[in-house]
């Protein structure tokens, strides 16, 4: 158990819908990262927040957005869902925004199925 | 730029050794190794910073060759629990953003 929690564990929805995935980082961690893992794309970095502010953006679609709240939990919003958005979505957290030895610890993931 | 991992898959008997490589065409600042079991979260194994540092974790160790921009993960005397997919995540710039780019993974199967 990494200490990172994600809800829900599974989500089944229809195309065109909107969903929100939630992540709580480990106690004391200020950075939250979101990743998408699908069979054909591997583990893809989406976005990073540090202490409430966006720090880095990866391959995140415009239909997706995220935010980190004052209590440091984060939400990933996925809208206008398409079949290809079906994937495992992981959240990871780390203590800092950078620096040597800063390790990312992954949560258990949310499995999203779009029908 | 996604790092290249090799081999894509390897099957071992318990007690055998394995090496997994992770190569980049760009200069790397650090390499992070993770192991993921099917349907579970990636679990952190170790970080290597540029400078050729070698690290160990139980019977798993790794090295970072700065000249070749390559990291190798060494699994010694494999145990059944070592089965899973191993990912390397590479970081090119130190400092403010810890953006990791992951390789496509190496699937390791350890048989009794």
Short mmCIF file of C-alpha atoms in Angstrom, two decimals, chain B residues 4-58:
data_model
loop_
_atom_site.label_atom_id
_atom_site.label_comp_id
_atom_site.label_asym_id
_atom_site.label_seq_id
_atom_site.Cartn_x
_atom_site.Cartn_y
_atom_site.Cartn_z
CA UNK B 4 13.39 1.91 -25.46
CA UNK B 5 13.28 -1.16 -23.24
CA UNK B 6 14.71 -4.53 -24.11
CA UNK B 7 13.88 -7.31 -24.13
CA UNK B 8 10.10 -6.99 -24.50
CA UNK B 9 9.57 -10.21 -22.60
CA UNK B 10 11.66 -12.78 -20.77
CA UNK B 11 10.84 -16.13 -19.18
CA UNK B 12 13.06 -17.50 -16.42
CA UNK B 13 13.21 -20.39 -14.03
CA UNK B 14 13.38 -19.62 -10.34
CA UNK B 15 16.98 -18.89 -9.35
CA UNK B 16 18.08 -17.63 -12.78
CA UNK B 17 19.33 -14.11 -13.50
CA UNK B 18 17.98 -11.49 -15.89
CA UNK B 19 18.98 -8.09 -17.24
CA UNK B 20 16.54 -5.48 -18.52
CA UNK B 21 17.83 -2.49 -20.46
CA UNK B 22 16.44 1.00 -20.90
CA UNK B 23 17.95 3.29 -23.54
CA UNK B 24 17.35 6.88 -24.49
CA UNK B 25 18.45 8.95 -27.46
CA UNK B 26 18.43 12.06 -25.27
CA UNK B 27 20.63 13.00 -22.32
CA UNK B 28 19.08 11.76 -19.12
CA UNK B 29 19.03 13.25 -15.66
CA UNK B 30 17.55 10.26 -13.90
CA UNK B 31 16.05 6.83 -14.47
CA UNK B 32 13.26 5.43 -12.30
CA UNK B 33 12.45 1.71 -12.22
CA UNK B 34 9.02 0.30 -11.37
CA UNK B 35 7.48 -3.15 -11.29
CA UNK B 36 3.80 -3.65 -12.06
CA UNK B 37 1.76 -6.78 -11.52
CA UNK B 38 -1.29 -7.31 -13.69
CA UNK B 39 -4.13 -4.93 -12.77
CA UNK B 40 -2.15 -3.35 -9.94
CA UNK B 41 -0.28 -0.08 -9.46
CA UNK B 42 3.35 0.29 -10.49
CA UNK B 43 5.58 -0.17 -7.44
CA UNK B 44 8.72 1.93 -7.11
CA UNK B 45 12.00 -0.01 -7.10
CA UNK B 46 14.76 2.59 -7.34
CA UNK B 47 16.02 5.86 -8.81
CA UNK B 48 19.37 6.30 -10.52
CA UNK B 49 20.82 9.73 -11.06
CA UNK B 50 23.34 10.57 -13.75
CA UNK B 51 26.87 9.80 -12.68
CA UNK B 52 26.95 6.04 -13.19
CA UNK B 53 25.48 5.37 -9.78
CA UNK B 54 24.56 1.81 -8.98
CA UNK B 55 21.81 1.00 -6.52
CA UNK B 56 20.42 -2.14 -5.01
CA UNK B 57 17.14 -3.37 -3.65
CA UNK B 58 17.21 -6.90 -2.19
#
